């Protein structure tokens, strides 16, 4: 009960705290690369030559991935970053299952100087929209 009393008496401080937490969440999200919808990702791939980096494990990648995606599981990005050097001038679109690993990998790649976008909703959203995938 004291919690609700505190909130009602200190509503200004509580509001400020909520606003600061929201601002922190937004800035952390941007640091990981701006999200790209499936439509935006398709435009980036077709017009700017963006490259898709698939962060899922081998079984998920084999079951279906975006055409010409580069498969680097999220746990191996740091040691395999040299493979991405030819794409330093391109936008890298990070695709994972549902968006859970793209954030940390995006921060890592941005720190290394890459332009990064995160596939919004991951491959789950891509397949839900019935967009093409390649098996194998």
PDB file of C-alpha atoms in Angstrom:
ATOM      1  CA  UNK A   1       0.000   0.000   0.000  1.00  0.00           C
ATOM      2  CA  UNK A   2       2.918   2.359   0.741  1.00  0.00           C
ATOM      3  CA  UNK A   3       4.065   1.931  -2.841  1.00  0.00           C
ATOM      4  CA  UNK A   4       0.832   3.425  -4.218  1.00  0.00           C
ATOM      5  CA  UNK A   5       0.946   6.256  -1.708  1.00  0.00           C
ATOM      6  CA  UNK A   6       4.495   7.065  -2.777  1.00  0.00           C
ATOM      7  CA  UNK A   7       3.514   7.047  -6.454  1.00  0.00           C
ATOM      8  CA  UNK A   8       0.532   9.339  -5.823  1.00  0.00           C
ATOM      9  CA  UNK A   9       2.605  11.772  -3.766  1.00  0.00           C
ATOM     10  CA  UNK A  10       5.691  11.709  -5.993  1.00  0.00           C
ATOM     11  CA  UNK A  11       4.013  11.482  -9.388  1.00  0.00           C
ATOM     12  CA  UNK A  12       6.430  13.990 -10.915  1.00  0.00           C
ATOM     13  CA  UNK A  13       9.507  11.957  -9.929  1.00  0.00           C
ATOM     14  CA  UNK A  14       7.894   8.713 -11.061  1.00  0.00           C
ATOM     15  CA  UNK A  15       6.960  10.293 -14.409  1.00  0.00           C
ATOM     16  CA  UNK A  16      10.517  11.530 -14.859  1.00  0.00           C
ATOM     17  CA  UNK A  17      11.886   8.069 -14.071  1.00  0.00           C
ATOM     18  CA  UNK A  18       9.582   6.433 -16.615  1.00  0.00           C
ATOM     19  CA  UNK A  19      10.584   9.007 -19.262  1.00  0.00           C
ATOM     20  CA  UNK A  20      14.298   8.411 -18.598  1.00  0.00           C
ATOM     21  CA  UNK A  21      13.897   4.632 -18.821  1.00  0.00           C
ATOM     22  CA  UNK A  22      12.028   5.042 -22.108  1.00  0.00           C
ATOM     23  CA  UNK A  23      14.749   7.355 -23.485  1.00  0.00           C
ATOM     24  CA  UNK A  24      17.452   4.874 -22.463  1.00  0.00           C
ATOM     25  CA  UNK A  25      15.603   2.026 -24.189  1.00  0.00           C
ATOM     26  CA  UNK A  26      15.269   4.061 -27.401  1.00  0.00           C
ATOM     27  CA  UNK A  27      18.942   5.083 -27.479  1.00  0.00           C
ATOM     28  CA  UNK A  28      20.106   1.512 -26.799  1.00  0.00           C
ATOM     29  CA  UNK A  29      17.874   0.269 -29.590  1.00  0.00           C
ATOM     30  CA  UNK A  30      19.319   2.805 -32.028  1.00  0.00           C
ATOM     31  CA  UNK A  31      22.887   1.891 -31.030  1.00  0.00           C
ATOM     32  CA  UNK A  32      22.172  -1.645 -32.224  1.00  0.00           C
ATOM     33  CA  UNK A  33      21.100  -0.467 -35.664  1.00  0.00           C
ATOM     34  CA  UNK A  34      17.862   1.021 -36.807  1.00  0.00           C
ATOM     35  CA  UNK A  35      15.096  -1.543 -37.342  1.00  0.00           C
ATOM     36  CA  UNK A  36      14.098  -2.258 -40.938  1.00  0.00           C
ATOM     37  CA  UNK A  37      10.745  -3.718 -41.900  1.00  0.00           C
ATOM     38  CA  UNK A  38      10.686  -6.558 -44.407  1.00  0.00           C
ATOM     39  CA  UNK A  39       9.663  -4.030 -47.078  1.00  0.00           C
ATOM     40  CA  UNK A  40      12.537  -1.675 -46.205  1.00  0.00           C
ATOM     41  CA  UNK A  41      14.985  -4.601 -46.159  1.00  0.00           C
ATOM     42  CA  UNK A  42      13.842  -5.663 -49.624  1.00  0.00           C
ATOM     43  CA  UNK A  43      14.331  -2.120 -50.924  1.00  0.00           C
ATOM     44  CA  UNK A  44      17.803  -1.916 -49.364  1.00  0.00           C
ATOM     45  CA  UNK A  45      18.806  -5.249 -50.874  1.00  0.00           C
ATOM     46  CA  UNK A  46      17.493  -4.408 -54.346  1.00  0.00           C
ATOM     47  CA  UNK A  47      18.555  -0.771 -54.612  1.00  0.00           C
ATOM     48  CA  UNK A  48      21.622  -0.356 -52.387  1.00  0.00           C
ATOM     49  CA  UNK A  49      23.054  -3.857 -52.550  1.00  0.00           C
ATOM     50  CA  UNK A  50      22.656  -4.378 -48.800  1.00  0.00           C
ATOM     51  CA  UNK A  51      23.795  -7.772 -47.512  1.00  0.00           C
ATOM     52  CA  UNK A  52      21.780  -9.957 -45.153  1.00  0.00           C
ATOM     53  CA  UNK A  53      23.643 -11.590 -42.291  1.00  0.00           C
ATOM     54  CA  UNK A  54      21.681 -14.552 -40.926  1.00  0.00           C
ATOM     55  CA  UNK A  55      22.489 -15.014 -37.238  1.00  0.00           C
ATOM     56  CA  UNK A  56      20.500 -18.214 -36.662  1.00  0.00           C
ATOM     57  CA  UNK A  57      21.962 -21.660 -36.108  1.00  0.00           C
ATOM     58  CA  UNK A  58      22.762 -23.997 -38.997  1.00  0.00           C
ATOM     59  CA  UNK A  59      19.507 -26.021 -38.828  1.00  0.00           C
ATOM     60  CA  UNK A  60      17.301 -22.914 -38.951  1.00  0.00           C
ATOM     61  CA  UNK A  61      19.398 -21.411 -41.747  1.00  0.00           C
ATOM     62  CA  UNK A  62      19.162 -24.614 -43.814  1.00  0.00           C
ATOM     63  CA  UNK A  63      15.386 -24.791 -43.275  1.00  0.00           C
ATOM     64  CA  UNK A  64      14.981 -21.438 -45.046  1.00  0.00           C
ATOM     65  CA  UNK A  65      16.888 -18.172 -45.412  1.00  0.00           C
ATOM     66  CA  UNK A  66      16.836 -14.983 -47.474  1.00  0.00           C
ATOM     67  CA  UNK A  67      18.459 -15.310 -50.898  1.00  0.00           C
ATOM     68  CA  UNK A  68      22.238 -14.661 -50.806  1.00  0.00           C
ATOM     69  CA  UNK A  69      22.251 -14.320 -47.005  1.00  0.00           C
ATOM     70  CA  UNK A  70      25.610 -14.807 -45.317  1.00  0.00           C
ATOM     71  CA  UNK A  71      25.336 -17.342 -42.516  1.00  0.00           C
ATOM     72  CA  UNK A  72      27.255 -16.369 -39.380  1.00  0.00           C
ATOM     73  CA  UNK A  73      25.709 -17.668 -36.139  1.00  0.00           C
ATOM     74  CA  UNK A  74      25.405 -14.917 -33.514  1.00  0.00           C
ATOM     75  CA  UNK A  75      28.010 -16.545 -31.260  1.00  0.00           C
ATOM     76  CA  UNK A  76      30.638 -16.548 -34.029  1.00  0.00           C
ATOM     77  CA  UNK A  77      30.357 -12.972 -35.293  1.00  0.00           C
ATOM     78  CA  UNK A  78      33.367 -11.644 -33.396  1.00  0.00           C
ATOM     79  CA  UNK A  79      35.783 -14.289 -34.646  1.00  0.00           C
ATOM     80  CA  UNK A  80      34.365 -14.248 -38.212  1.00  0.00           C
ATOM     81  CA  UNK A  81      34.148 -10.467 -38.596  1.00  0.00           C
ATOM     82  CA  UNK A  82      36.926 -10.584 -41.196  1.00  0.00           C
ATOM     83  CA  UNK A  83      34.490 -12.278 -43.606  1.00  0.00           C
ATOM     84  CA  UNK A  84      32.401  -9.102 -43.561  1.00  0.00           C
ATOM     85  CA  UNK A  85      35.272  -6.771 -44.550  1.00  0.00           C
ATOM     86  CA  UNK A  86      34.290  -6.754 -48.269  1.00  0.00           C
ATOM     87  CA  UNK A  87      30.887  -5.352 -47.241  1.00  0.00           C
ATOM     88  CA  UNK A  88      32.188  -2.460 -45.115  1.00  0.00           C
ATOM     89  CA  UNK A  89      30.688   0.089 -47.521  1.00  0.00           C
ATOM     90  CA  UNK A  90      27.336  -1.753 -47.744  1.00  0.00           C
ATOM     91  CA  UNK A  91      24.459  -1.828 -45.301  1.00  0.00           C
ATOM     92  CA  UNK A  92      24.320  -5.058 -43.314  1.00  0.00           C
ATOM     93  CA  UNK A  93      20.841  -6.311 -42.446  1.00  0.00           C
ATOM     94  CA  UNK A  94      20.897  -8.586 -39.417  1.00  0.00           C
ATOM     95  CA  UNK A  95      18.335 -11.374 -39.474  1.00  0.00           C
ATOM     96  CA  UNK A  96      17.737 -13.754 -36.606  1.00  0.00           C
ATOM     97  CA  UNK A  97      14.766 -15.803 -35.520  1.00  0.00           C
ATOM     98  CA  UNK A  98      12.678 -13.096 -33.825  1.00  0.00           C
ATOM     99  CA  UNK A  99      15.028 -10.183 -33.170  1.00  0.00           C
ATOM    100  CA  UNK A 100      16.597 -11.413 -29.948  1.00  0.00           C
ATOM    101  CA  UNK A 101      20.253 -11.578 -31.082  1.00  0.00           C
ATOM    102  CA  UNK A 102      20.383  -8.768 -33.631  1.00  0.00           C
ATOM    103  CA  UNK A 103      20.763  -6.054 -30.976  1.00  0.00           C
ATOM    104  CA  UNK A 104      24.029  -7.183 -29.378  1.00  0.00           C
ATOM    105  CA  UNK A 105      25.520  -8.161 -32.740  1.00  0.00           C
ATOM    106  CA  UNK A 106      24.415  -4.818 -34.213  1.00  0.00           C
ATOM    107  CA  UNK A 107      26.192  -2.889 -31.451  1.00  0.00           C
ATOM    108  CA  UNK A 108      29.324  -4.974 -32.043  1.00  0.00           C
ATOM    109  CA  UNK A 109      29.283  -4.338 -35.811  1.00  0.00           C
ATOM    110  CA  UNK A 110      28.517  -0.632 -35.459  1.00  0.00           C
ATOM    111  CA  UNK A 111      31.459  -0.305 -33.099  1.00  0.00           C
ATOM    112  CA  UNK A 112      33.619  -1.900 -35.833  1.00  0.00           C
ATOM    113  CA  UNK A 113      32.418   0.739 -38.321  1.00  0.00           C
ATOM    114  CA  UNK A 114      29.683  -1.087 -40.236  1.00  0.00           C
ATOM    115  CA  UNK A 115      26.328   0.370 -41.249  1.00  0.00           C
ATOM    116  CA  UNK A 116      23.758  -1.895 -39.622  1.00  0.00           C
ATOM    117  CA  UNK A 117      19.994  -2.383 -39.823  1.00  0.00           C
ATOM    118  CA  UNK A 118      18.034  -5.033 -37.914  1.00  0.00           C
ATOM    119  CA  UNK A 119      15.298  -7.030 -39.634  1.00  0.00           C
ATOM    120  CA  UNK A 120      12.228  -6.113 -37.642  1.00  0.00           C
ATOM    121  CA  UNK A 121      10.600  -9.277 -36.290  1.00  0.00           C
ATOM    122  CA  UNK A 122      13.420 -11.404 -37.657  1.00  0.00           C
ATOM    123  CA  UNK A 123      12.866 -14.316 -39.985  1.00  0.00           C
ATOM    124  CA  UNK A 124       9.568 -15.107 -38.245  1.00  0.00           C
ATOM    125  CA  UNK A 125       8.097 -11.884 -39.601  1.00  0.00           C
ATOM    126  CA  UNK A 126       9.728 -12.441 -43.012  1.00  0.00           C
ATOM    127  CA  UNK A 127       8.083 -15.865 -43.382  1.00  0.00           C
ATOM    128  CA  UNK A 128       4.772 -14.628 -41.913  1.00  0.00           C
ATOM    129  CA  UNK A 129       4.629 -12.110 -44.751  1.00  0.00           C
ATOM    130  CA  UNK A 130       5.186 -14.994 -47.185  1.00  0.00           C
ATOM    131  CA  UNK A 131       8.376 -13.471 -48.570  1.00  0.00           C
ATOM    132  CA  UNK A 132      10.738 -15.788 -50.484  1.00  0.00           C
ATOM    133  CA  UNK A 133      13.226 -18.024 -48.739  1.00  0.00           C
ATOM    134  CA  UNK A 134      15.819 -20.452 -50.065  1.00  0.00           C
ATOM    135  CA  UNK A 135      16.287 -23.864 -48.495  1.00  0.00           C
ATOM    136  CA  UNK A 136      19.601 -25.583 -48.153  1.00  0.00           C
TER     137      UNK A 136
END
